[in-house]
Coordinates of C-alpha atoms and ligand atoms in Angstrom, one line a residue:
M862 CA 22.0 9.4 10.4
L863 CA 19.9 8.3 7.5
I864 CA 16.2 8.8 7.0
V865 CA 14.8 6.4 4.4
S866 CA 11.2 6.0 3.1
T867 CA 10.1 2.6 1.8
D868 CA 6.5 3.7 0.9
P869 CA 6.2 3.5 -2.8
A870 CA 4.1 6.7 -2.6
H871 CA 7.0 8.7 -1.1
S872 CA 6.1 11.8 0.9
L873 CA 9.3 12.0 3.0
G874 CA 10.7 14.7 0.7
D875 CA 7.4 16.6 0.9
A876 CA 7.5 16.6 4.7
L877 CA 11.2 17.6 4.9
G878 CA 10.6 20.2 2.2
V879 CA 13.5 18.9 0.0
R880 CA 13.7 16.9 -3.1
L881 CA 14.8 13.4 -2.4
S882 CA 15.6 10.5 -4.7
A883 CA 17.0 7.0 -4.5
S884 CA 20.5 8.4 -4.0
P885 CA 21.4 9.6 -0.5
R886 CA 21.2 13.4 -0.1
R887 CA 22.4 15.5 2.8
V888 CA 19.4 17.2 4.2
L889 CA 20.6 18.9 7.4
G890 CA 23.9 18.6 9.3
R891 CA 24.7 14.9 9.4
V892 CA 21.3 13.8 8.4
V893 CA 21.0 12.1 5.0
G894 CA 17.7 11.3 3.3
L895 CA 16.6 9.0 0.5
E896 CA 13.4 7.6 -1.0
L897 CA 13.8 4.0 -1.9
D898 CA 13.1 3.2 -5.6
A899 CA 12.4 -0.5 -5.2
P900 CA 11.9 -1.4 -8.9
R901 CA 15.2 0.4 -9.7
A902 CA 17.0 -1.2 -6.7
F903 CA 15.8 -4.6 -8.0
E904 CA 17.1 -3.8 -11.5
R905 CA 20.4 -2.9 -10.0
W906 CA 20.4 -6.1 -7.9
L907 CA 19.5 -8.2 -10.9
A908 CA 22.1 -6.6 -13.1
E909 CA 24.7 -7.5 -10.5
H910 CA 23.5 -11.1 -10.1
R911 CA 21.9 -11.9 -13.4
R912 CA 24.5 -14.3 -14.6
P913 CA 24.8 -16.6 -11.6
L914 CA 21.0 -16.5 -11.1
G915 CA 20.4 -17.4 -14.8
D916 CA 23.0 -20.2 -14.4
V917 CA 21.0 -21.7 -11.5
L918 CA 17.8 -21.6 -13.5
E919 CA 19.4 -23.0 -16.7
H920 CA 21.2 -25.8 -14.8
G921 CA 18.3 -26.8 -12.6
T922 CA 15.6 -26.8 -15.3
W923 CA 15.0 -27.7 -18.9
L924 CA 14.8 -24.1 -19.8
D925 CA 17.3 -22.8 -22.3
R926 CA 19.1 -19.4 -21.9
D927 CA 16.5 -17.5 -24.0
D928 CA 13.7 -18.7 -21.7
V929 CA 15.6 -17.9 -18.6
E930 CA 16.4 -14.4 -19.9
A931 CA 12.7 -13.8 -20.8
L932 CA 11.7 -14.9 -17.2
L933 CA 14.4 -12.6 -15.7
D934 CA 13.0 -9.7 -17.6
L935 CA 9.5 -10.0 -16.0
S936 CA 8.6 -7.6 -13.3
I937 CA 7.8 -9.1 -9.9
P938 CA 4.7 -7.9 -8.0
G939 CA 5.5 -7.0 -4.4
V940 CA 9.2 -6.5 -5.1
D941 CA 9.0 -3.3 -3.2
E942 CA 8.7 -5.1 0.1
L943 CA 11.4 -7.7 -0.7
L944 CA 13.9 -5.1 -1.8
G945 CA 13.0 -2.6 0.8
I946 CA 14.1 -4.7 3.7
L947 CA 17.3 -5.9 1.9
E948 CA 18.2 -2.3 1.0
I949 CA 17.8 -1.3 4.6
A950 CA 20.0 -4.2 5.7
R951 CA 22.6 -3.1 3.2
L952 CA 22.5 0.5 4.3
T953 CA 22.8 -0.4 8.0
G954 CA 25.9 -2.6 7.6
G955 CA 24.2 -6.0 7.4
Q956 CA 25.8 -9.0 5.8
G957 CA 25.0 -7.9 2.3
R958 CA 26.8 -4.6 2.7
K959 CA 30.0 -5.8 1.1
E960 CA 27.9 -5.9 -2.0
G961 CA 27.3 -2.2 -2.0
K962 CA 29.9 0.1 -3.4
G963 CA 30.8 3.3 -1.7
R964 CA 28.1 3.1 0.9
E965 CA 28.5 5.1 4.1
D966 CA 28.1 3.7 7.5
Y967 CA 25.2 5.2 9.5
D968 CA 24.8 5.0 13.3
L969 CA 21.1 5.3 13.0
V970 CA 18.6 4.6 10.2
V971 CA 15.1 5.9 10.5
V972 CA 12.7 4.1 8.3
D973 CA 9.4 5.8 7.1
T974 CA 7.4 2.7 6.2
A975 CA 4.4 2.2 3.9
P976 CA 0.9 2.1 5.6
T977 CA 0.1 -0.8 7.9
G978 CA -0.8 -3.7 5.6
H979 CA 2.3 -3.4 3.5
T980 CA 4.7 -2.7 6.3
L981 CA 3.7 -6.1 7.8
R982 CA 4.6 -7.6 4.5
L983 CA 7.9 -5.8 4.4
L984 CA 8.8 -7.2 7.7
A985 CA 7.9 -10.7 6.6
A986 CA 10.2 -10.4 3.5
P987 CA 13.2 -12.1 5.1
D988 CA 11.2 -15.3 5.2
T989 CA 10.4 -15.0 1.5
V990 CA 14.0 -14.4 0.6
A991 CA 15.0 -17.4 2.7
A992 CA 12.4 -19.5 0.7
V993 CA 13.8 -18.3 -2.6
A994 CA 17.4 -19.1 -1.5
E995 CA 16.2 -22.7 -0.6
I996 CA 14.6 -23.2 -4.0
L997 CA 17.7 -22.0 -5.8
D998 CA 19.8 -24.2 -3.6
A999 CA 17.7 -27.2 -4.6
L1000 CA 17.9 -26.3 -8.2
Q1001 CA 21.7 -26.0 -8.0
E1002 CA 22.1 -29.3 -6.1
Q1003 CA 22.1 -31.5 -9.2
H1004 CA 24.6 -29.3 -11.0
R1005 CA 26.8 -29.3 -7.9
I1006 CA 26.9 -33.1 -7.7
I1007 CA 27.9 -33.4 -11.4
R1008 CA 30.4 -30.6 -11.2
D1009 CA 32.0 -32.0 -8.1
Q1010 CA 32.3 -35.5 -9.7
L1011 CA 33.9 -34.1 -12.8
A1012 CA 36.3 -31.8 -10.9
R1013 CA 36.9 -34.2 -8.0
V1014 CA 37.4 -31.1 -5.8
G1015 CA 34.2 -29.3 -5.1
R1016 CA 34.6 -25.6 -5.4
A1017 CA 31.8 -23.0 -4.9
D1018 CA 31.0 -21.0 -8.0
A1019 CA 29.2 -17.7 -8.5
S1020 CA 25.8 -19.3 -8.2
D1021 CA 26.7 -21.0 -4.9
R1022 CA 27.9 -17.6 -3.6
L1023 CA 24.7 -15.9 -4.7
I1024 CA 22.6 -18.6 -2.9
A1025 CA 24.7 -18.2 0.3
L1026 CA 24.4 -14.4 0.1
L1027 CA 20.6 -14.5 -0.1
A1028 CA 20.3 -17.1 2.7
G1029 CA 22.7 -15.1 4.8
Q1030 CA 20.9 -11.8 4.2
A1031 CA 17.6 -13.3 5.1
R1032 CA 18.9 -14.8 8.3
D1033 CA 20.8 -11.7 9.3
T1034 CA 18.0 -9.3 8.6
A1035 CA 15.4 -11.5 10.4
R1036 CA 17.7 -11.6 13.4
R1037 CA 18.5 -7.9 13.5
L1038 CA 14.8 -7.0 13.1
R1039 CA 14.0 -8.9 16.2
D1040 CA 17.0 -7.7 18.2
R1041 CA 15.6 -5.0 20.6
A1042 CA 19.1 -3.5 21.1
Q1043 CA 19.3 -2.8 17.4
T1044 CA 15.7 -2.3 16.2
T1045 CA 12.8 -0.4 17.7
F1046 CA 9.4 0.3 16.3
R1047 CA 7.4 3.5 16.8
W1048 CA 3.8 3.2 15.9
V1049 CA 2.3 6.4 14.6
T1050 CA -1.4 6.8 14.8
L1051 CA -4.2 9.5 14.9
P1052 CA -6.6 10.1 17.8
E1053 CA -9.5 8.5 15.9
A1054 CA -11.4 5.4 16.8
M1055 CA -10.7 3.8 13.4
S1056 CA -6.9 4.3 13.8
L1057 CA -7.2 2.7 17.2
E1058 CA -8.6 -0.5 15.7
E1059 CA -5.9 -0.6 13.0
S1060 CA -3.2 0.1 15.6
E1061 CA -4.4 -2.8 17.8
D1062 CA -4.3 -5.2 14.9
G1063 CA -1.0 -3.9 13.6
I1064 CA 0.9 -3.9 16.9
D1065 CA -0.5 -7.3 17.7
A1066 CA 0.8 -8.7 14.4
L1067 CA 4.2 -7.1 15.0
E1068 CA 4.6 -8.4 18.5
R1069 CA 3.4 -11.9 17.4
S1070 CA 6.2 -12.0 14.8
G1071 CA 8.7 -11.1 17.5
L1072 CA 9.1 -7.3 16.8
H1073 CA 8.8 -5.0 19.7
V1074 CA 6.8 -1.8 19.5
E1075 CA 8.4 0.5 22.1
E1076 CA 6.5 3.7 21.6
I1077 CA 3.2 4.9 20.3
V1078 CA 3.0 8.4 18.7
V1079 CA -0.4 10.0 18.5
N1080 CA -0.3 12.7 15.8
R1081 CA -2.5 15.7 15.2
V1082 CA -3.9 16.0 18.7
L1083 CA -6.0 19.2 19.1
P1084 CA -4.4 21.5 21.7
D1085 CA -6.3 23.3 24.4
A1086 CA -7.9 26.6 23.4
P1087 CA -10.9 28.8 24.2
R1088 CA -14.3 27.2 23.9
C1089 CA -15.8 26.3 20.5
P1090 CA -18.6 23.8 19.8
I1091 CA -16.6 22.2 16.9
C1092 CA -13.2 22.0 18.7
D1093 CA -14.7 21.0 22.0
R1094 CA -16.5 18.0 20.5
R1095 CA -13.3 17.0 18.7
R1096 CA -11.2 17.3 21.8
A1097 CA -13.7 15.2 23.8
E1098 CA -13.6 12.5 21.2
E1099 CA -9.8 12.6 20.9
R1100 CA -9.5 12.3 24.7
R1101 CA -11.7 9.3 24.7
V1102 CA -9.6 7.6 22.0
I1103 CA -6.3 8.5 23.7
D1104 CA -7.5 7.1 27.0
A1105 CA -8.4 3.9 25.1
I1106 CA -5.0 3.8 23.5
R1107 CA -3.3 4.2 26.9
R1108 CA -5.5 1.5 28.4
R1109 CA -5.3 -1.0 25.6
L1110 CA -1.9 -0.5 24.1
G1111 CA 0.0 1.7 26.5
R1112 CA 1.3 -0.9 29.0
G1113 CA 5.1 -0.9 28.9
R1114 CA 5.2 1.6 26.1
T1115 CA 5.8 5.3 25.9
L1116 CA 2.9 7.3 24.6
R1117 CA 3.8 10.5 22.9
L1118 CA 1.2 13.1 21.8
M1119 CA 2.0 15.4 18.9
P1120 CA -0.1 18.6 18.7
A1121 CA -2.1 19.5 15.6
E1122 CA -0.6 22.6 14.1
L1123 CA -2.7 25.0 12.2
R1124 CA -0.2 24.7 9.4
E1125 CA 1.0 21.2 8.8
P1126 CA 4.7 21.2 9.9
R1127 CA 6.7 21.0 6.7
G1128 CA 10.4 21.7 6.2
M1129 CA 13.4 21.3 8.6
K1130 CA 12.7 24.2 10.9
A1131 CA 9.1 23.3 11.6
L1132 CA 9.9 19.6 12.1
A1133 CA 12.9 20.4 14.4
A1134 CA 10.6 22.7 16.5
L1135 CA 8.0 19.9 16.7
G1136 CA 10.7 17.4 17.7
R1137 CA 11.9 19.6 20.5
A1138 CA 8.4 20.3 21.7
T1139 CA 7.6 16.6 22.0
A1140 CA 11.0 15.3 23.1
S1141 CA 11.0 17.3 26.3
G1142 CA 7.4 17.2 27.5
S1143 CA 5.6 14.6 29.5
G1144 CA 3.8 13.9 26.3
S1145 CA 0.8 16.2 26.3
T1146 CA 2.4 19.4 25.2
A1147 CA 0.4 22.6 24.8
P1148 CA 1.6 24.1 21.6
R1149 CA 1.2 27.8 21.0
T1150 CA -1.3 28.5 18.3
R1151 CA 0.3 30.4 15.5
S1152 CA -1.3 33.7 14.6
T1153 CA -2.9 33.4 11.3
M1154 CA -5.2 35.9 9.8
A1155 CA -8.7 34.9 10.3
V1156 CA -10.5 35.3 7.0
S1157 CA -14.1 34.6 6.8
A1158 CA -14.5 31.7 4.4
P1159 CA -16.5 32.6 1.3
R1160 CA -18.9 29.8 0.9
G1161 CA -19.5 28.6 -2.6
G1162 CA -21.0 25.3 -3.9
R1163 CA -24.1 23.4 -2.9
T1164 CA -24.9 20.4 -0.8
I1165 CA -25.0 17.2 -2.8
A1166 CA -25.2 13.6 -1.8
P1167 CA -22.9 11.1 -3.6
E1168 CA -25.6 9.5 -5.7
A1169 CA -26.3 12.8 -7.4
I1170 CA -22.7 13.5 -8.3
G1171 CA -22.2 13.3 -12.1
A1172 CA -18.6 12.0 -11.7
F1173 CA -20.0 8.9 -9.9
S1174 CA -23.1 8.2 -11.9
G1175 CA -23.2 5.7 -14.6
A1176 CA -20.0 4.1 -13.5
S1177 CA -19.8 0.3 -12.9
L1178 CA -16.4 0.4 -11.2
L1179 CA -15.6 3.1 -8.7
F1180 CA -12.1 3.0 -7.1
F1181 CA -11.6 5.2 -4.0
G1182 CA -7.9 5.9 -3.2
G1183 CA -5.5 8.3 -1.6
K1184 CA -3.0 8.8 1.1
G1185 CA -3.3 6.7 4.3
G1186 CA -5.4 8.4 7.0
V1187 CA -7.4 10.8 4.7
G1188 CA -10.6 8.8 5.2
K1189 CA -10.9 6.9 1.9
T1190 CA -12.7 4.0 3.5
T1191 CA -15.2 6.3 5.1
A1192 CA -15.8 8.1 1.8
A1193 CA -16.1 4.8 -0.2
A1194 CA -18.5 3.3 2.4
A1195 CA -20.7 6.4 2.4
A1196 CA -20.8 6.6 -1.4
A1197 CA -21.6 2.8 -1.7
L1198 CA -24.5 3.1 0.8
R1199 CA -26.0 6.1 -0.9
I1200 CA -25.6 4.8 -4.4
A1201 CA -27.3 1.5 -3.4
A1202 CA -30.1 3.3 -1.5
A1203 CA -30.8 5.6 -4.5
D1204 CA -31.8 2.7 -6.7
P1205 CA -32.9 -0.6 -5.1
A1206 CA -32.8 -2.3 -8.5
R1207 CA -29.1 -2.0 -8.7
R1208 CA -26.9 -4.6 -7.1
V1209 CA -23.9 -2.8 -5.4
L1210 CA -20.8 -4.4 -4.0
L1211 CA -18.4 -2.5 -1.6
L1212 CA -15.1 -4.4 -1.8
S1213 CA -12.0 -3.6 0.2
T1214 CA -8.6 -4.7 -1.3
D1215 CA -6.5 -3.0 1.4
P1216 CA -4.7 -5.6 3.5
A1217 CA -5.2 -3.4 6.5
H1218 CA -9.0 -3.7 6.3
S1219 CA -11.0 -1.0 7.9
L1220 CA -14.5 -1.4 6.4
A1221 CA -15.6 -3.4 9.4
D1222 CA -14.6 -0.6 11.7
V1223 CA -16.3 2.1 9.5
L1224 CA -19.5 0.1 9.1
Q1225 CA -19.4 -1.3 12.7
A1226 CA -20.3 -4.7 11.4
A1227 CA -18.6 -8.0 11.1
I1228 CA -17.4 -8.2 7.5
T1229 CA -15.8 -11.2 5.9
D1230 CA -14.5 -12.4 2.6
T1231 CA -18.1 -13.5 1.7
A1232 CA -20.2 -10.6 0.4
R1233 CA -23.1 -9.9 2.7
P1234 CA -25.5 -7.0 3.4
V1235 CA -24.8 -4.9 6.5
T1236 CA -27.1 -3.9 9.4
H1237 CA -29.2 -0.8 8.6
G1238 CA -27.8 -0.8 5.1
P1239 CA -29.8 -1.2 1.9
R1240 CA -30.6 -4.8 1.0
N1241 CA -29.1 -4.4 -2.5
L1242 CA -25.7 -3.5 -1.0
A1243 CA -23.2 -6.3 -0.2
V1244 CA -19.9 -5.7 1.5
R1245 CA -16.8 -7.8 1.4
E1246 CA -13.2 -7.5 2.7
L1247 CA -10.9 -9.5 0.4
D1248 CA -8.9 -12.1 2.4
A1249 CA -5.9 -12.7 0.3
A1250 CA -4.5 -15.5 2.5
R1251 CA -7.9 -17.3 2.4
A1252 CA -8.2 -16.8 -1.4
F1253 CA -4.7 -18.3 -1.7
E1254 CA -5.6 -21.2 0.6
Q1255 CA -8.8 -21.9 -1.4
R1256 CA -6.8 -22.1 -4.6
R1257 CA -4.1 -24.2 -3.0
V1258 CA -5.1 -27.4 -4.7
Q1259 CA -5.1 -25.6 -8.1
F1260 CA -1.8 -24.0 -7.3
E1261 CA -0.2 -27.3 -6.3
A1262 CA -1.4 -28.9 -9.5
A1263 CA -0.1 -26.0 -11.5
L1264 CA 3.2 -26.0 -9.6
D1265 CA 3.6 -29.7 -10.2
E1266 CA 3.0 -29.1 -13.9
I1267 CA 5.5 -26.3 -14.0
A1268 CA 8.0 -28.4 -12.1
S1269 CA 7.7 -31.3 -14.5
A1270 CA 7.7 -29.0 -17.5
F1271 CA 10.8 -27.2 -16.3
G1272 CA 12.4 -30.3 -15.0
A1273 CA 12.6 -28.9 -11.5
G1274 CA 11.6 -31.8 -9.3
A1275 CA 13.2 -29.8 -6.5
I1276 CA 10.4 -27.2 -6.6
S1277 CA 7.7 -29.6 -5.9
A1278 CA 9.8 -31.3 -3.2
I1279 CA 10.2 -28.0 -1.4
A1280 CA 6.8 -26.5 -2.0
G1281 CA 5.0 -29.5 -0.7
G1282 CA 3.6 -27.8 2.4
T1283 CA 1.1 -25.0 2.2
S1284 CA 3.1 -22.7 4.5
D1285 CA 6.1 -22.9 2.1
L1286 CA 3.8 -22.2 -0.8
V1287 CA 2.5 -19.1 0.9
K1288 CA 6.1 -18.0 1.6
L1289 CA 6.9 -18.4 -2.1
A1290 CA 4.0 -16.3 -3.2
P1291 CA 5.2 -12.8 -4.1
P1292 CA 4.1 -10.2 -1.6
G1293 CA 1.9 -8.5 -4.2
I1294 CA -0.2 -11.6 -4.6
D1295 CA -3.2 -10.0 -2.8
E1296 CA -3.2 -7.2 -5.3
L1297 CA -3.4 -9.8 -8.0
F1298 CA -6.3 -11.5 -6.3
G1299 CA -7.8 -8.0 -5.7
V1300 CA -7.8 -7.4 -9.5
L1301 CA -9.2 -10.9 -10.3
S1302 CA -11.9 -10.5 -7.6
V1303 CA -13.0 -7.2 -9.3
V1304 CA -13.4 -9.0 -12.6
D1305 CA -15.3 -11.9 -10.9
A1306 CA -17.6 -9.4 -9.1
R1307 CA -18.4 -7.5 -12.2
S1308 CA -20.6 -10.3 -13.5
E1309 CA -22.7 -10.3 -10.3
Y1310 CA -23.0 -6.6 -9.6
D1311 CA -24.1 -3.5 -11.4
V1312 CA -21.8 -1.3 -9.4
V1313 CA -18.6 -2.3 -7.6
V1314 CA -17.1 0.3 -5.2
V1315 CA -13.5 -0.6 -4.4
D1316 CA -11.8 0.7 -1.2
T1317 CA -8.1 0.4 -2.2
A1318 CA -4.9 0.4 -0.2
P1319 CA -3.2 3.7 0.2
T1320 CA -1.7 5.4 -2.9
G1321 CA 1.4 3.4 -3.7
H1322 CA -0.2 0.1 -3.4
A1323 CA -3.5 1.2 -5.1
L1324 CA -1.3 2.1 -8.1
R1325 CA 0.4 -1.2 -8.0
L1326 CA -3.1 -2.9 -8.1
L1327 CA -3.9 -0.9 -11.2
E1328 CA -0.6 -1.6 -12.8
M1329 CA -0.9 -5.3 -11.9
P1330 CA -2.8 -6.4 -15.1
D1331 CA 0.1 -5.4 -17.3
A1332 CA 2.6 -7.3 -15.3
A1333 CA 0.4 -10.3 -14.9
R1334 CA -0.3 -10.5 -18.6
Q1335 CA 3.4 -10.5 -19.4
W1336 CA 3.8 -13.4 -17.0
T1337 CA 1.1 -15.5 -18.6
Q1338 CA 2.5 -14.8 -22.0
V1339 CA 6.0 -15.8 -21.2
L1340 CA 4.9 -18.9 -19.3
L1341 CA 2.6 -19.9 -22.2
R1342 CA 5.4 -19.5 -24.7
V1343 CA 7.7 -21.7 -22.6
L1344 CA 5.1 -24.3 -22.1
L1345 CA 4.3 -24.6 -25.8
K1346 CA 8.0 -24.7 -26.7
Y1347 CA 8.4 -27.8 -24.6
K1348 CA 5.2 -29.5 -25.6
S1349 CA 7.1 -32.5 -26.9
L1350 CA 8.4 -33.1 -23.4
V1351 CA 5.3 -32.3 -21.4
R1352 CA 1.7 -31.9 -22.4
P1353 CA 0.6 -28.2 -22.0
G1354 CA -2.4 -29.5 -20.0
Q1355 CA -4.5 -27.8 -17.4
L1356 CA -1.9 -25.1 -16.7
A1357 CA -1.8 -23.9 -20.3
A1358 CA -5.6 -23.8 -20.4
E1359 CA -5.7 -21.7 -17.3
L1360 CA -3.1 -19.4 -18.5
V1361 CA -5.1 -18.7 -21.7
E1362 CA -8.1 -18.1 -19.6
I1363 CA -6.3 -15.7 -17.2
S1364 CA -4.7 -13.9 -20.1
R1365 CA -8.2 -13.3 -21.6
S1366 CA -9.7 -12.0 -18.4
I1367 CA -6.8 -9.7 -17.9
R1368 CA -7.2 -8.3 -21.3
E1369 CA -10.9 -7.7 -20.5
L1370 CA -9.9 -6.0 -17.3
Q1371 CA -7.3 -3.8 -19.1
A1372 CA -10.0 -2.6 -21.5
L1373 CA -12.4 -2.0 -18.7
L1374 CA -10.0 0.0 -16.6
R1375 CA -9.2 2.3 -19.5
D1376 CA -12.9 2.9 -20.3
G1377 CA -13.9 6.1 -18.5
R1378 CA -17.6 5.4 -19.0
H1379 CA -17.3 2.4 -16.7
T1380 CA -14.3 2.9 -14.5
R1381 CA -13.5 6.0 -12.4
F1382 CA -10.9 6.6 -9.8
I1383 CA -12.1 8.9 -7.0
V1384 CA -9.2 10.6 -5.2
V1385 CA -9.7 11.2 -1.5
T1386 CA -7.5 13.7 0.2
R1387 CA -7.3 16.3 2.9
A1388 CA -6.9 20.1 2.5
A1389 CA -3.3 20.2 3.6
E1390 CA 0.0 20.5 1.8
V1391 CA 1.6 17.0 2.2
P1392 CA -1.6 15.1 1.1
R1393 CA -2.0 17.6 -1.8
L1394 CA 1.5 16.9 -3.1
E1395 CA 0.8 13.2 -3.0
T1396 CA -2.5 13.8 -4.8
A1397 CA -0.6 15.6 -7.5
R1398 CA 1.6 12.6 -8.1
L1399 CA -1.3 10.2 -7.9
L1400 CA -3.3 12.2 -10.6
A1401 CA -0.3 12.2 -12.9
R1402 CA 0.2 8.4 -12.5
L1403 CA -3.5 7.8 -13.2
R1404 CA -3.3 9.9 -16.3
R1405 CA -0.4 7.9 -17.5
L1406 CA -2.4 4.7 -16.8
H1407 CA -5.2 6.2 -18.9
L1408 CA -7.6 6.0 -16.0
S1409 CA -10.4 8.5 -15.6
A1410 CA -10.1 10.5 -12.4
P1411 CA -13.2 12.8 -12.5
A1412 CA -13.5 13.7 -8.8
I1413 CA -11.5 14.7 -5.8
V1414 CA -13.2 14.3 -2.4
V1415 CA -11.6 16.7 0.1
N1416 CA -12.3 15.2 3.5
A1417 CA -12.5 16.6 7.0
M1418 CA -13.3 20.1 5.9
T1419 CA -14.2 22.8 8.5
L1420 CA -17.2 23.9 6.5
L1421 CA -19.0 26.1 9.2
P1422 CA -16.2 27.7 11.2
G1423 CA -18.4 30.0 13.4
R1424 CA -16.5 32.4 15.6
C1425 CA -13.6 30.3 16.9
A1426 CA -10.3 31.7 15.8
R1427 CA -8.7 28.3 15.3
C1428 CA -11.6 27.0 13.2
R1429 CA -11.7 30.2 11.1
A1430 CA -8.0 30.0 10.5
T1431 CA -8.2 26.3 9.6
S1432 CA -11.1 27.0 7.3
A1433 CA -9.2 29.8 5.5
A1434 CA -6.1 27.6 5.1
E1435 CA -8.3 24.7 3.8
R1436 CA -9.9 27.0 1.2
R1437 CA -6.5 27.9 -0.2
E1438 CA -5.6 24.2 -0.4
V1439 CA -8.9 23.4 -2.2
S1440 CA -8.1 26.0 -4.8
A1441 CA -4.7 24.5 -5.3
L1442 CA -6.2 21.0 -5.6
G1443 CA -8.6 22.3 -8.2
R1444 CA -5.7 23.7 -10.3
L1445 CA -4.1 20.2 -10.1
C1446 CA -6.8 18.7 -12.3
R1447 CA -7.0 21.8 -14.4
G1448 CA -10.6 22.3 -13.7
R1449 CA -11.5 19.0 -15.2
C1450 CA -12.7 17.2 -12.0
A1451 CA -15.5 17.7 -9.6
M1452 CA -14.3 19.1 -6.3
I1453 CA -16.3 17.6 -3.4
E1454 CA -15.9 18.7 0.2
A1455 CA -16.9 16.3 3.0
P1456 CA -17.3 17.8 6.4
L1457 CA -15.1 17.1 9.4
A1458 CA -17.2 15.1 11.8
A1459 CA -16.3 14.4 15.5
P1460 CA -16.6 11.6 16.2
P1461 CA -16.1 10.4 12.6
P1462 CA -19.3 8.7 11.1
R1463 CA -19.5 5.0 12.0
G1464 CA -22.2 2.6 11.0
A1465 CA -24.6 2.8 8.1
R1466 CA -26.9 5.4 9.6
A1467 CA -24.2 7.9 10.6
L1468 CA -22.5 7.5 7.2
N1469 CA -25.7 8.1 5.4
G1470 CA -26.3 11.3 7.4
W1471 CA -22.7 12.4 6.9
A1472 CA -22.9 11.9 3.1
Q1473 CA -25.9 14.2 2.9
R1474 CA -23.7 17.0 4.1
W1475 CA -21.1 16.7 1.3
R1476 CA -20.8 19.8 -0.8
L1477 CA -20.0 20.1 -4.5
D1478 CA -17.6 22.9 -4.9
R1479 CA -17.4 22.7 -8.6
E1480 CA -18.4 20.2 -11.3
P1481 CA -16.7 20.4 -14.7
R1482 CA -18.8 20.8 -17.8
R1483 CA -17.2 17.8 -19.3
L1484 CA -15.9 14.7 -17.5
S1485 CA -12.3 14.0 -18.1
A1486 CA -12.1 10.6 -19.7
Ligands
ZN1554 ZN1 -13.0 25.8 16.9

């Protein structure tokens, strides 16, 4: 059996308590684990197929080999999703497997996917690969005709074989994903209202594309225990949500409840025990509470609302990011509401770039791609959920014009023939296109607003968003160079002018992102081991990107444990985690604790009240820039 993680922010190794890499490693008995490294897998794939791919581009366009090589060196946004699904196909004995050398056969492959929005993209990847194969095929056609006329006998060359391989992999993978006998989906969620909305949307999208969700796993369900005002309220809220899941999503599906352990289950032994406990029971298992020393929590820090936090003030661009399920949308919405209310003269925009939007759920308001104020929110706050598909649709005309220009510039009449319909254009767009639009929207928004608060996708894709400007600028530069080189054949025209413009705004954005006075990344996490390990990696990556990360918001803290043994033990464990988190940023970031609320705050009023109960555990003397 193979366990593989396709989430670019891997935490499979953290959960298993072993170090995993892109090479399979035996973790227990016959179980082998690996964390997919998509950029490296793509490099490997490209190294293997570079020559025939380059041949197709060289034969089918006016580009010479140097241009082709420069294009092949560019990184492709969203390659994670494309490669992820092909790698899985390869590992499970799909058509492409003969490509892999020395691969083992696995009876079962368990895939730990990225959070919702990007998983849907991953599953759509076969269509993208099929579209790429079609284009390559059209580019190859002319060459094929000439070759066959010269040789009299048509014989497939390496390029033909590559095109056939891609088309075959796309077809094979799409078929196997939809085959219930081979592929099943287990949807994992939390007993929280917001997760319910996301689950409904996600499961609906999966079923619409022909993928069957067989089981729903509700994780971190509070077990029964003696009375406690905090736990009782949480249990009541969780029951309400679980009932709703059963009613709205449970038909024809197994519902499995996983108990909330005092210590997050980590490592083989703990996970195996959890597996046994949930495999046998009817679902609702009553786990034993582990005995943990109840230490009374020493309370430090002071209450502070977001607008008064030094790490937030003065910034014009505030990114909120972290692991999925830690409450970053809630924290971002609360901060934006308070920052706007504190100074009516400032125009504030709250913008979500997460394809699995949850701002509407958190604010309990209809939110669209058009920035608008929300009910009970300050008038100077506008809220918007970026709709990448719509943004793409709106720019369709521009895109088609640009595509025509590229096609005539590169001599690839085939491209425009294929990409005539919008649906094909969308298929052609790299999966990371919404991140690119996300970045560009941030630039656009900056001219209209004094403060932009960005609710990003979970870690891996938030990082991709921030790395996007570098990749996008490389693209514009290579394309410009190529266009200018062939200016005797085609006028550089509108496309060149746009590329120059894009290149300039990307340069501005790069400078802005690296300027700690303007741009700050607020890391949201929970006081538990697995989120902390992901936070450590996130902070390291942010440092490498020269981004300022001056604050960590630790969400869902049990701040007033009272007498309940469970709450007290939870609180003591959380305190230890907060100390460990503080050490991660070497005392250079503000530690903010946001209280656990049951039910979680929804709507402007509740968020406002919740944010007034944030605590500042520690603020550094100097902001890390
Ligand atoms: Zn309690």
